[in-house]
Short mmCIF file of C-alpha atoms and ligand atoms in Angstrom, two decimals:
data_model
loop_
_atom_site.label_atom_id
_atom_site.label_comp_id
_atom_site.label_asym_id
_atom_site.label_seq_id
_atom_site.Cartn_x
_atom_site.Cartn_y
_atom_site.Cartn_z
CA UNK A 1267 5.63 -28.06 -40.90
CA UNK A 1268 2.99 -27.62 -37.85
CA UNK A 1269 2.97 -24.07 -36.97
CA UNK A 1270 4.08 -23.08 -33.45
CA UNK A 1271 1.54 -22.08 -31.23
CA UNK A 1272 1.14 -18.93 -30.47
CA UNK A 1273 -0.09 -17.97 -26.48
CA UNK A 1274 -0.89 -15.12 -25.30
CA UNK A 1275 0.58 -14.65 -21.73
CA UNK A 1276 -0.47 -11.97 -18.99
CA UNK A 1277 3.15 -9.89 -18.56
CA UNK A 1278 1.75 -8.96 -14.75
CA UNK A 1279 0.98 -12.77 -13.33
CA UNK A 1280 2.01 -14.96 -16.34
CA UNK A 1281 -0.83 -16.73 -17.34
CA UNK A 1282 -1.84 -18.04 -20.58
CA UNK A 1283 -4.43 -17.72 -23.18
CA UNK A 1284 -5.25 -18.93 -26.37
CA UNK A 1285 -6.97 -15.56 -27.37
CA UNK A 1286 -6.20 -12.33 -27.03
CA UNK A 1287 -8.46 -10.00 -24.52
CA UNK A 1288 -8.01 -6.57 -22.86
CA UNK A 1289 -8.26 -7.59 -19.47
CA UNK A 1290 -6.17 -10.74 -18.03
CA UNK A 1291 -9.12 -12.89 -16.36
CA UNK A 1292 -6.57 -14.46 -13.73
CA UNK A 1293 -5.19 -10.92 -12.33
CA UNK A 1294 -7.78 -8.49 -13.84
CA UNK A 1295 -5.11 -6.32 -15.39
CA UNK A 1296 -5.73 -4.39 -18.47
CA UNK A 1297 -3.90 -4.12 -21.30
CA UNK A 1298 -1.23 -6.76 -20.38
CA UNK A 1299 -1.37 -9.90 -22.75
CA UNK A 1300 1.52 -10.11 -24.96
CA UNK A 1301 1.67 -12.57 -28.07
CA UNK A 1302 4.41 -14.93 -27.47
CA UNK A 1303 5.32 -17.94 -29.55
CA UNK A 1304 6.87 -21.33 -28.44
CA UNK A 1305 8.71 -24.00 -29.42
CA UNK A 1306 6.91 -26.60 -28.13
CA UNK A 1307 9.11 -29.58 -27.26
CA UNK A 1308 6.29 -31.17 -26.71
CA UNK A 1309 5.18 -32.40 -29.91
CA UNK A 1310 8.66 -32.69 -31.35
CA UNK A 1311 10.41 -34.85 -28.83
CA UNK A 1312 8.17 -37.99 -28.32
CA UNK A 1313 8.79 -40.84 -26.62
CA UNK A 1314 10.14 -42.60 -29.87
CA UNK A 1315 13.73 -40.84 -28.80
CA UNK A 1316 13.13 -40.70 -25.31
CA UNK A 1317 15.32 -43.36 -23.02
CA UNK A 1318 14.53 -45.03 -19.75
CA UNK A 1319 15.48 -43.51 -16.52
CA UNK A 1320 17.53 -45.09 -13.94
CA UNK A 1321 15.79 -45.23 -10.43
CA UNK A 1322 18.01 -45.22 -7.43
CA UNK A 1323 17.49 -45.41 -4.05
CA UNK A 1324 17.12 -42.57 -1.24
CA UNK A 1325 19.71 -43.83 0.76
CA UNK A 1326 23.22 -44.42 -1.82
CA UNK A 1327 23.81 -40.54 -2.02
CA UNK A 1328 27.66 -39.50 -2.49
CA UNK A 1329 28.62 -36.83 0.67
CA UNK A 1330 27.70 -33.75 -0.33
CA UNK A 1331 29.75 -30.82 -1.42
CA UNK A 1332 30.87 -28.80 1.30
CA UNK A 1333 29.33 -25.21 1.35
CA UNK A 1334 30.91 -22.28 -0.02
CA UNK A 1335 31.25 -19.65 2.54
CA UNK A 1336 31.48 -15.86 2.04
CA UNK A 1337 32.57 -14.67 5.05
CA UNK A 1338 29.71 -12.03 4.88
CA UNK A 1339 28.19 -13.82 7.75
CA UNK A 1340 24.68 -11.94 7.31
CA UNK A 1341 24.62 -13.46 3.72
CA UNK A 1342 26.01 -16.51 4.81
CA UNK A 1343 23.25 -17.13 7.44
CA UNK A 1344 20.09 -16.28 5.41
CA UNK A 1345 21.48 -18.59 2.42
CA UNK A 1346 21.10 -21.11 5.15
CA UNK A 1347 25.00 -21.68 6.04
CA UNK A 1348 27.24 -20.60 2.71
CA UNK A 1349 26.38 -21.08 -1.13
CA UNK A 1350 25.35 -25.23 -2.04
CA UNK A 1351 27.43 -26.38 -4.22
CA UNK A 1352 25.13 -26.69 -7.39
CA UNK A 1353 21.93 -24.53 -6.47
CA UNK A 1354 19.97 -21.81 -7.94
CA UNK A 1355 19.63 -18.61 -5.73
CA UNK A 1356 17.07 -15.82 -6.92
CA UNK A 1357 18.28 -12.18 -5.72
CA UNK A 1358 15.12 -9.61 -6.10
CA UNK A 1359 14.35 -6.67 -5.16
CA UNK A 1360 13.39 -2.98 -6.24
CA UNK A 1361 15.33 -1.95 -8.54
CA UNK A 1362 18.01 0.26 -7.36
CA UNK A 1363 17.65 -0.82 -3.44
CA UNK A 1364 21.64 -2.88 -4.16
CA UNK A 1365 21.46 -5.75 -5.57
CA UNK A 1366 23.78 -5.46 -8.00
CA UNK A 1367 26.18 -3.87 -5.14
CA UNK A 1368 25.62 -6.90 -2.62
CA UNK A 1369 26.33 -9.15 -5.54
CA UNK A 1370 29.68 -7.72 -6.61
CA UNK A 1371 30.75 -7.77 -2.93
CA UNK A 1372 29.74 -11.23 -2.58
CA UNK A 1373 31.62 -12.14 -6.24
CA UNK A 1374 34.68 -10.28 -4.77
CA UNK A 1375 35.29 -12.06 -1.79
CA UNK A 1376 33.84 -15.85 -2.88
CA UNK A 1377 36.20 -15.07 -6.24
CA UNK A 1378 39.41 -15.42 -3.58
CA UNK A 1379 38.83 -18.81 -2.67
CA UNK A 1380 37.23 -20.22 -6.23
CA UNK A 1381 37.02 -19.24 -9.45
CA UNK A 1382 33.14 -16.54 -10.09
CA UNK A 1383 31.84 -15.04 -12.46
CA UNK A 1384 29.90 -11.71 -12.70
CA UNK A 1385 27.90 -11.42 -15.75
CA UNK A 1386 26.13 -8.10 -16.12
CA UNK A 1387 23.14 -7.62 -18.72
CA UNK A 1388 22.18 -4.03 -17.54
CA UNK A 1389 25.82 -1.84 -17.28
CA UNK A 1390 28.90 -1.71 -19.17
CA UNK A 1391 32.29 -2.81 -18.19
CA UNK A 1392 33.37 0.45 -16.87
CA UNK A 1393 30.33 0.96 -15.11
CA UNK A 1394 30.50 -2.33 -12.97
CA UNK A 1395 34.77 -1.45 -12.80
CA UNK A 1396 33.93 2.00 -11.20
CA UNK A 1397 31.31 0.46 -8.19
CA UNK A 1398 34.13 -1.94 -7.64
CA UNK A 1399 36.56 0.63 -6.83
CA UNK A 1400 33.65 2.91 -4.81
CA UNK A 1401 33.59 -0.63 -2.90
CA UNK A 1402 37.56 -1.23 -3.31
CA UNK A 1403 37.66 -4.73 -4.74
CA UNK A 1404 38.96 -3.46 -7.90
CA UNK A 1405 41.87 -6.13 -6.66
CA UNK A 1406 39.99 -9.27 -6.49
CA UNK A 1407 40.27 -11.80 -9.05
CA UNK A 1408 36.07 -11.66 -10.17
CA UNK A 1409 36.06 -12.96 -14.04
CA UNK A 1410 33.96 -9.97 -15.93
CA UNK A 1411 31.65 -10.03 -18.85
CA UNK A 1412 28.92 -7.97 -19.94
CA UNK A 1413 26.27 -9.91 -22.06
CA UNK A 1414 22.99 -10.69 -22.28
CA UNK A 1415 22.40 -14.04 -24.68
CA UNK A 1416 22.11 -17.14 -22.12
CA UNK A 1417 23.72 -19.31 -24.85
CA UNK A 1418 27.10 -17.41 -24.57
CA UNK A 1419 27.18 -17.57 -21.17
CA UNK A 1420 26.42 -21.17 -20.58
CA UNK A 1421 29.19 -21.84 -23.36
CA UNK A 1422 31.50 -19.53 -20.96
CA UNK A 1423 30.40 -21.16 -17.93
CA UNK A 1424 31.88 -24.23 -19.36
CA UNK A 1425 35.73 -23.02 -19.24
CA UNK A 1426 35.17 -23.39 -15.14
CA UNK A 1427 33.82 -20.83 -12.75
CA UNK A 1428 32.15 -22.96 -9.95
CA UNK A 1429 29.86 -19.27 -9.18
CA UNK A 1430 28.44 -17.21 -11.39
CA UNK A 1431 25.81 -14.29 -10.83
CA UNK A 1432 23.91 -12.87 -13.38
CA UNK A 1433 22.44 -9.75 -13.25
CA UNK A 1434 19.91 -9.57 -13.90
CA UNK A 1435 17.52 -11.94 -15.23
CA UNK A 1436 15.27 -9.55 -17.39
CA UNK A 1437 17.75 -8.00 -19.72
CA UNK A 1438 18.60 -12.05 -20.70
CA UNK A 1439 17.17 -14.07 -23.51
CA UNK A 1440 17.12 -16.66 -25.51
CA UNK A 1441 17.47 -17.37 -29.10
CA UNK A 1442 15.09 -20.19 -29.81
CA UNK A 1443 12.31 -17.59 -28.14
CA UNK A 1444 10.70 -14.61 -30.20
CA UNK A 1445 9.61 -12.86 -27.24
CA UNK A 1446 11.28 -9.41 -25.76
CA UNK A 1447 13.95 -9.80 -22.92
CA UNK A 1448 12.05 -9.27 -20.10
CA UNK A 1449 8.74 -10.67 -20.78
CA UNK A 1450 7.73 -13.67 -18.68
CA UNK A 1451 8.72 -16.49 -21.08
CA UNK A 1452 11.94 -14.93 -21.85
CA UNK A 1453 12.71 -14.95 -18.19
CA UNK A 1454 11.17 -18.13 -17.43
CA UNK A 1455 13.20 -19.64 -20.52
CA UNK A 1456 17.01 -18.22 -19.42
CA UNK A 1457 16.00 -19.42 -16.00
CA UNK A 1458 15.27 -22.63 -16.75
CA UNK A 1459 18.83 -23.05 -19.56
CA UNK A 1460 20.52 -21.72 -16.19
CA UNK A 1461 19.04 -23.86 -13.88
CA UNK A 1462 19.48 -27.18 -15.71
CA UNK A 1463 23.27 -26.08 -16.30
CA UNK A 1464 23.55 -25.72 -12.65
CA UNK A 1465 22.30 -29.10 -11.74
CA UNK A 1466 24.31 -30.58 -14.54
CA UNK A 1467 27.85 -28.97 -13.53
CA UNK A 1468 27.40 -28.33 -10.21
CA UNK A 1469 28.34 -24.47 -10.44
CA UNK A 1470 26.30 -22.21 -8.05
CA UNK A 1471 24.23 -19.44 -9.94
CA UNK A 1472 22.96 -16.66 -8.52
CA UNK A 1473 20.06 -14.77 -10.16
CA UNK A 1474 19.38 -10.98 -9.74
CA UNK A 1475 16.04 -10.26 -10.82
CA UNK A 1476 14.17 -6.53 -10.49
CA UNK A 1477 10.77 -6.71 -8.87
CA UNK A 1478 8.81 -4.59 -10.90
CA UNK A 1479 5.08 -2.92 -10.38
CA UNK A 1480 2.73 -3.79 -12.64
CA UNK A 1481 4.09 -3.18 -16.12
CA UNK A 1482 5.54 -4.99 -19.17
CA UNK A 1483 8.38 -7.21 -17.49
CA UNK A 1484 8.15 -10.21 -15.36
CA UNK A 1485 9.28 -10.20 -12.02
CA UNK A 1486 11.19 -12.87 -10.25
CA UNK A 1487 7.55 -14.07 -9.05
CA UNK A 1488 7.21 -16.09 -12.15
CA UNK A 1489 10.57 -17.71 -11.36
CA UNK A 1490 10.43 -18.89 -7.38
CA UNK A 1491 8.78 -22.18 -7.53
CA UNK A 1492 11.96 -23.06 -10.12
CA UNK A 1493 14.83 -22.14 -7.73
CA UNK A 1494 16.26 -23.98 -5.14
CA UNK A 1495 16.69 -20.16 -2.66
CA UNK A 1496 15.14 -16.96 -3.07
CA UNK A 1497 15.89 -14.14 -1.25
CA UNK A 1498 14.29 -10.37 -1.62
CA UNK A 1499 16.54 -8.16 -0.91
CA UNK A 1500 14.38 -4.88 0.89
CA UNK A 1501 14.65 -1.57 2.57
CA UNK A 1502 12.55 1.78 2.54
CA UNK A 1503 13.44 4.78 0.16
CA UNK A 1504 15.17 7.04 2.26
CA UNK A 1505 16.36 4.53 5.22
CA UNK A 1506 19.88 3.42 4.76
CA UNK A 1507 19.21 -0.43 6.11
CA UNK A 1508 18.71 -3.18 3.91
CA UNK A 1509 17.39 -6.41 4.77
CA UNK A 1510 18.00 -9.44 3.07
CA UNK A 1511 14.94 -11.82 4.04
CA UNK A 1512 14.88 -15.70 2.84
CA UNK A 1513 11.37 -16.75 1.67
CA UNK A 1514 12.40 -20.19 0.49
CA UNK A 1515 15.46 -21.87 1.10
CA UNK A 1516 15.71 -25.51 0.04
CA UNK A 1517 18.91 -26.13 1.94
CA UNK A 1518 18.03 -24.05 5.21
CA UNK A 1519 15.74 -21.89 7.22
CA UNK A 1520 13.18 -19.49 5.93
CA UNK A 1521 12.19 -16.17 7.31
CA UNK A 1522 15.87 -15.52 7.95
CA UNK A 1523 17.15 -11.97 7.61
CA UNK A 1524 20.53 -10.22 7.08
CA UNK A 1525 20.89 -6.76 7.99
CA UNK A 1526 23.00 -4.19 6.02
CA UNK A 1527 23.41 -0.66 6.09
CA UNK A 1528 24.71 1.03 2.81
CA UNK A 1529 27.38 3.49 3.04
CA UNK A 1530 29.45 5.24 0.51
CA UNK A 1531 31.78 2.12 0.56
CA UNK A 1532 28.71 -0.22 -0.35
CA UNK A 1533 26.35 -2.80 1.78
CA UNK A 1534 27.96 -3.21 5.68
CA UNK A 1535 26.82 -5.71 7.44
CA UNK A 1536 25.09 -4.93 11.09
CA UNK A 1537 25.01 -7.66 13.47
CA UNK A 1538 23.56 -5.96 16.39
CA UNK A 1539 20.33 -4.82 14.57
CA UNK A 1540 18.17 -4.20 17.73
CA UNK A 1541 20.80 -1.73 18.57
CA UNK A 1542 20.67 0.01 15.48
CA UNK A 1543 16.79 0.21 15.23
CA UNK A 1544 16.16 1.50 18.99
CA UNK A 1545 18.48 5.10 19.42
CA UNK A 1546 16.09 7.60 18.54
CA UNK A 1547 13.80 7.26 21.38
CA UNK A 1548 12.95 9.73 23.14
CA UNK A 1549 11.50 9.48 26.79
CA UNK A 1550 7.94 10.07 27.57
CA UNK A 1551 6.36 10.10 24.15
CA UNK A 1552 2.79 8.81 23.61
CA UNK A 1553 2.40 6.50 21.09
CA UNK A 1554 5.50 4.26 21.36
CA UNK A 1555 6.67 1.41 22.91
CA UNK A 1556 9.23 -1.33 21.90
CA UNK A 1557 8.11 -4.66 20.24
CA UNK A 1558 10.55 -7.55 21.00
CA UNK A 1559 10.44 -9.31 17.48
CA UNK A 1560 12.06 -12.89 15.89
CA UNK A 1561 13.06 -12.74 13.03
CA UNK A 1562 14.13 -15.89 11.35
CA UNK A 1563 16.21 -17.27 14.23
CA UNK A 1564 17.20 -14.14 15.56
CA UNK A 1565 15.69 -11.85 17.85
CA UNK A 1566 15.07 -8.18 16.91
CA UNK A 1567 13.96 -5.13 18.94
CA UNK A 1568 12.08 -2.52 17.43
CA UNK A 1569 10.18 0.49 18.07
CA UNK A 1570 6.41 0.89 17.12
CA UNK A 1571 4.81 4.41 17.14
CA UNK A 1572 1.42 5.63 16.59
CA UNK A 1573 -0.54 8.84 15.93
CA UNK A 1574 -4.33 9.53 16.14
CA UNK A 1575 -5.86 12.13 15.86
CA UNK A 1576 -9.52 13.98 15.04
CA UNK A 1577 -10.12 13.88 11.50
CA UNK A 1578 -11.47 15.87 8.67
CA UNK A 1579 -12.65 13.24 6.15
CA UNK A 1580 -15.51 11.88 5.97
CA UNK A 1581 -13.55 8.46 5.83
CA UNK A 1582 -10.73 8.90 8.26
CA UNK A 1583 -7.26 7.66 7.02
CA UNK A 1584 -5.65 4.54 8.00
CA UNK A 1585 -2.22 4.94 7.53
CA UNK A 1586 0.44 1.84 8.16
CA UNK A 1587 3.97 1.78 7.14
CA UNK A 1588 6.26 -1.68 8.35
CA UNK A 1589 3.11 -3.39 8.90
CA UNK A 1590 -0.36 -5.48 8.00
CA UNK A 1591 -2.83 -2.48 7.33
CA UNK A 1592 -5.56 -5.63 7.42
CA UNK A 1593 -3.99 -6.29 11.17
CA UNK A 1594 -4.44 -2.58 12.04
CA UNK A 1595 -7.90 -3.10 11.26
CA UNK A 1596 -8.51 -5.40 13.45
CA UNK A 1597 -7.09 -4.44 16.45
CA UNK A 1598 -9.10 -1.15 16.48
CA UNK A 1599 -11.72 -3.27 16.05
CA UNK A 1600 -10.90 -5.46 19.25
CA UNK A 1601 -9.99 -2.22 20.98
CA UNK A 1602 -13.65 -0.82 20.22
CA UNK A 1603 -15.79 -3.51 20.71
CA UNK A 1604 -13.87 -5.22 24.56
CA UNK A 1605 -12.65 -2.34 25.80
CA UNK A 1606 -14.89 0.80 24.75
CA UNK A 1607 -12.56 2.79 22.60
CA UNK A 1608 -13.90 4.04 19.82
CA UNK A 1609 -11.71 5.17 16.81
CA UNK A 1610 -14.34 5.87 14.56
CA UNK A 1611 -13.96 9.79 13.64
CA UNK A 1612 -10.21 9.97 14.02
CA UNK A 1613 -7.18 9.10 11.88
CA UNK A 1614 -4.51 6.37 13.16
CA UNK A 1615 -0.98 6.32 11.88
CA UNK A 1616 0.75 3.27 12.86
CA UNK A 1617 4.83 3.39 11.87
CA UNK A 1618 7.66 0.88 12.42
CA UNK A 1619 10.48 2.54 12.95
CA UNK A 1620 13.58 2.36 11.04
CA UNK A 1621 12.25 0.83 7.46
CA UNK A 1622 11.64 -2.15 9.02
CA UNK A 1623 8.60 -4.41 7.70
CA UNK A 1624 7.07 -6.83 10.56
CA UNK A 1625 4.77 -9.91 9.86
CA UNK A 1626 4.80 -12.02 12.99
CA UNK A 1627 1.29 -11.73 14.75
CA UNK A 1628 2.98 -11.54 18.34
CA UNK A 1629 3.44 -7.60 17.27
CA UNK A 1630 -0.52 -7.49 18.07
CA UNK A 1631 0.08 -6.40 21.69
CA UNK A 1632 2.51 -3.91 21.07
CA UNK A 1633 0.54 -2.41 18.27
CA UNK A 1634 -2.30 -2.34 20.50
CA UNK A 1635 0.01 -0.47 23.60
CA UNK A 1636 0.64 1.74 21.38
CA UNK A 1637 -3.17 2.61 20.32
CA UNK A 1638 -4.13 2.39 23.27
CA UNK A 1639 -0.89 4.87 24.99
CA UNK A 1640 -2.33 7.31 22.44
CA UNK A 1641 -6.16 7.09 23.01
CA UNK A 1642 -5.11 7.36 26.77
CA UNK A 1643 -2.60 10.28 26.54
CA UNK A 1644 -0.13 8.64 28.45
CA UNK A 1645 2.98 7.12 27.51
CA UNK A 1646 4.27 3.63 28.27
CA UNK A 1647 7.47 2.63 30.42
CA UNK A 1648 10.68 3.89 28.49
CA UNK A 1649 12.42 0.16 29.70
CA UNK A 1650 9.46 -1.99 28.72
CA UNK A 1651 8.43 -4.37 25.98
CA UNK A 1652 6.01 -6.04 24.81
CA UNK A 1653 4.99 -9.18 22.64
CA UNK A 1654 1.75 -11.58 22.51
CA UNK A 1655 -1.23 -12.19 19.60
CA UNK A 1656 -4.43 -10.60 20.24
CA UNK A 1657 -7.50 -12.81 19.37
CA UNK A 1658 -10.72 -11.71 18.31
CA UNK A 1659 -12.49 -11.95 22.11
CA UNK A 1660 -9.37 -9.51 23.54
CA UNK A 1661 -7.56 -12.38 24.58
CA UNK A 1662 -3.91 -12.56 24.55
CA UNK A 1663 -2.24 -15.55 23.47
CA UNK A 1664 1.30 -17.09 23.87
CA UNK A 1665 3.76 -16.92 21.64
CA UNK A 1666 6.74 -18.74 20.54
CA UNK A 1667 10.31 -18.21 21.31
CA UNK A 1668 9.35 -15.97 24.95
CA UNK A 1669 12.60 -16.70 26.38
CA UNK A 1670 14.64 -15.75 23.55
CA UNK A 1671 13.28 -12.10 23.06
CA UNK A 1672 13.13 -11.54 27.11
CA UNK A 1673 17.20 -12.14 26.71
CA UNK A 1674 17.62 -9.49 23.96
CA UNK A 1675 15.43 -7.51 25.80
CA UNK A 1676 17.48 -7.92 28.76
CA UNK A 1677 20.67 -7.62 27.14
CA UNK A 1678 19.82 -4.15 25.74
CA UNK A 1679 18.86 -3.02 29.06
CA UNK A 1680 15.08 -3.29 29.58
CA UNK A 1681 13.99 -3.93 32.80
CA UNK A 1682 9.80 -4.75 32.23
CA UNK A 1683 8.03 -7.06 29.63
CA UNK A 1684 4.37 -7.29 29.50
CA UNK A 1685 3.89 -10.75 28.22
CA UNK A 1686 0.64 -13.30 27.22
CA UNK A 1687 -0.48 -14.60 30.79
CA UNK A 1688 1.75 -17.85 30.27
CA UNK A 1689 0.06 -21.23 30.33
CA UNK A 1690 2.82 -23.22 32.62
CA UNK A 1691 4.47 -22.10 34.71
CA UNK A 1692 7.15 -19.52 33.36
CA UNK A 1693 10.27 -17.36 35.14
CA UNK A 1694 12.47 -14.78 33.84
CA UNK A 1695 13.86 -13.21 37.23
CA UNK A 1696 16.08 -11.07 35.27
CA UNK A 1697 13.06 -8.89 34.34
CA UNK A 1698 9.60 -7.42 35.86
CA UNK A 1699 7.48 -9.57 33.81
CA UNK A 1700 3.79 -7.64 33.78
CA UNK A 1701 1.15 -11.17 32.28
CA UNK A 1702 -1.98 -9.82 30.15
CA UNK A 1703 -4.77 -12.19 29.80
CA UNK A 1704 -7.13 -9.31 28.10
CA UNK A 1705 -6.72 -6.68 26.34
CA UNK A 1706 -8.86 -4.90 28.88
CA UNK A 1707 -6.46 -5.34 31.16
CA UNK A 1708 -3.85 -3.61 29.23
CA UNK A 1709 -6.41 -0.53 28.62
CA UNK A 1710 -7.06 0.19 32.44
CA UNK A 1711 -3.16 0.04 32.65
CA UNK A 1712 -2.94 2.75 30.39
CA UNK A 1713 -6.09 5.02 31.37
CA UNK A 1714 -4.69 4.45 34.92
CA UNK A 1715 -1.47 6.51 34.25
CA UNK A 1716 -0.76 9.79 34.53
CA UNK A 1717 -1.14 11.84 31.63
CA UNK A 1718 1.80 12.27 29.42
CA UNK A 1719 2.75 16.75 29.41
CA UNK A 1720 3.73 16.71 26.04
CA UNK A 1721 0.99 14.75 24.86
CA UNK A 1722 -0.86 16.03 21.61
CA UNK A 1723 -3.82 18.36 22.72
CA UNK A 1724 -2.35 19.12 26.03
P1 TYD B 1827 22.44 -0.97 -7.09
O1 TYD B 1827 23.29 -2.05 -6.51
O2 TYD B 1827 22.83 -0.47 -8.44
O3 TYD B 1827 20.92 -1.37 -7.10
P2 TYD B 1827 20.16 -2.51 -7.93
O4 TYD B 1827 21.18 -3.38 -8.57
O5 TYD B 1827 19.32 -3.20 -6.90
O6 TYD B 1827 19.31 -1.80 -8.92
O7 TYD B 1827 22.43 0.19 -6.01
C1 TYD B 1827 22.29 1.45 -6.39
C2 TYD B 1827 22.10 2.39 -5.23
O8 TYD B 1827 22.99 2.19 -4.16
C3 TYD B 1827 22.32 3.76 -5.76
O9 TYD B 1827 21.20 4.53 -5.39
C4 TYD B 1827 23.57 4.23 -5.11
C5 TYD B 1827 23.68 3.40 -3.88
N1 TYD B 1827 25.08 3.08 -3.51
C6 TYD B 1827 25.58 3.60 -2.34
O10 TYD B 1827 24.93 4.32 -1.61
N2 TYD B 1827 26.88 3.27 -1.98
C7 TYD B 1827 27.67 2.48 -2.75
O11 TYD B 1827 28.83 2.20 -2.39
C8 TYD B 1827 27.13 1.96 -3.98
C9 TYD B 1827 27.95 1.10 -4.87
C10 TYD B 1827 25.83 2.29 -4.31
MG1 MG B 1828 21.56 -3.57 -10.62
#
């Protein structure tokens, strides 16, 4: 009998070698290539048994399932518009940020209008009975099992559920596989038995994965490009949001985010986030100013604060939480070389409020108000925002979606917006809209101000 390979396969960024070395080449990890062996189907199915496919057209498709709603209309809209009939979701997060919580809400209300499973790998019976009483849906008809061998479930899955979630993905495996639960071709082998059941029966499955650091166990990395959705499921230690944020969504939008706060009853949903993110102003503070954000198709308000002071090191700190540290770099590199300010011996502190993580480039002006309100030792307009990308030269360039965060804006009560000078012509009467061609311009606004009296040195 040929003998079955054997690979070894990096646990951090699942790549594969023949031979074993202490360092993965690919991801330069130490220490993390774990002998696995494989069936490989390869050589035992040839095309002696195989059979020919049937081609069909693009255009003969049978009307497609309608789309299973939760009602949780923050989950609904980052899924793209309900659950699809058939696909593969991919839940991760840190562990312990509420996936599993979000998941037995979701299985709790979808169980009402079809028949869903909730298959946990990771806590006992009791244990998932309890949160469902913290979360009182002890009531609701979810179908319960605790296991964590992929061939009992699918065998299960046959008697009917048309959603099933299983949580989570590395305490699964399966038999024909030697490897630990966990490592990357266990998970990449119970993925793939769950996805082809999926397609085959049409039953939604949702996958909870863990995101791990660098360890032993494969996170749901290794499994996105096999999914049809995945969503990451974030929030900072200590805040009580959540955000659920779409990175690929084969039946809808990406970028899309859901907003939750947990409670002591579980996840709530928030559908005024700007709101929620903007209370704790205070007036007059240098430093901070409000970014009018999209996110997904939604627009978000938050607030931006900065701190910078002398510094002791030798190499003064950069400190970013919510944001790109590389971006941070390079503003305070715009700011020094077009408009003077030099940064050099002094630590910066740059902090989105509220747990919040921002990617969109338009945040470039209001990173750099708020660098620049500190330099100056003034503070900006309590009703004013601000949005635009900053390009290398100290230009500031338009952005998409203008008219959408000037009505948030607008509708929370601000009153000025300091936009990118706009190319055409461009009106939002509601509002005192302040255009910036240059950053420069931005930085005489700002050294033209009083200063602020309770601004740090004063
Ligand atoms: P959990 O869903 O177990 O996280 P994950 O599955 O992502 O590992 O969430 C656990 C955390 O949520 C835990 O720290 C307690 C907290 N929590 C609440 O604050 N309120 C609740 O109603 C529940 C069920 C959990
Ligand atoms: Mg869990």
């Amino acid at each position: 009998m040929a003998k079955s390979p054997i690979h070894y396969v990096c646990q951090v960024c699942g790549s594969c070698f023949s031979k074993w070395a202490g360092k993965c080449e690919d991801c330069q990890s130490w220490n993390s290539l774990i002998e696995e062996t494989t069936v490989d189907s390869f050589q035992k199915k040839t095309t002696e048994k195989a059979q020919k496919i049937e081609f069909s057209s693009l255009e003969d498709v049978s009307p497609p399932l309608p789309r299973l709603l939760t009602g949780i209309e923050e989950f609904d809209r980052v899924c793209g518009g309900g659950l699809v009939p058939g696909s593969v979701l991919l839940v991760g997060g840190d562990p312990g940020i509420g996936k599993s919580t979000l998941m037995l809400q979701v299985a709790a209300i979808i169980s009402q209008k079809v028949l869903c499973a909730y298959i946990s790998g990771e806590e006992a019976a009791d244990q998932v009975r309890l949160r469902a009483k913290r979360l009182q849906v002890s009531s609701s008809p979810v179908h319960l099992a605790t296991t964590t061998h992929i061939g009992d479930i699918l065998k299960s899955l046959h008697q009917g559920p048309r959603v099933a979630v299983i949580d989570s993905i590395q305490t699964m495996y399966v038999e024909a596989l030697d490897a630990a639960p966990g490592s990357v071709s266990q998970v990449r082998a119970s993925a793939h038995e769950l996805i082809r059941f999926a397609k085959k029966y049409d039953v939604t499955i949702i996958i909870v994965g863990h995101v791990t650091k660098e360890g032993l166990i494969a996170g749901p990395r290794v499994l996105e490009h096999m999914v049809d959705t995945v969503l990451y499921f974030e929030g900072e230690r200590g805040h009580h949001f959540r955000i659920l944020r779409s990175v690929k969504n084969r039946f809808g939008p990406t970028d899309e985010i859901g907003v939750f706060e947990m409670t002591d009853k579980g996840l709530q949903e928030v559908s005024n986030p700007s709101a929620l993110f903007l209370p704790h102003r205070t007036e007059d503070v240098t430093g901070s100013c409000v970014f009018a954000g999209i996110e997904g198709t939604r627009p978000l308000l938050v607030e931006i604060q900065s701190l910078i002071t002398t510094s002791s090191l030798a190499t003064p700190r950069r400190a970013v939480v919510g944001w790109d540290s590389g971006r941070l770099s390079m503003i305070l590199a715009v700011l020094e070389a077009r408009c003077g300010l030099v940064c050099g011996n002094r630590d910066v502190f740059l902090n989105v409020a509220g747990g919040l993580r921002i990617s969109e480039p338009a945040a470039d002006l209001a990173v750099a108000a708020s660098l620049l309100s500190s330099l100056a030792n003034t503070s900006l307009p309590n009703d004013a925002i601000f949005f635009g990308e900053v390009g290398l030269s100290g230009e500031i360039r338009p952005i998409s979606q203008q008219e959408a965060r000037l009505k948030e804006a607008f509708k929370l009560g601000f009153k000025t917006a300091f936009i990118p000078k706009p190319t055409k012509p461009f009106n939002f009467p509601e509002m005192a809209l302040i255009p910036l061609a240059h950053i420069a311009e931005l930085a005489n606004y700002c050294e033209a101000k009083p200063k602020s009296r309770r601004a740090y040195g004063a």
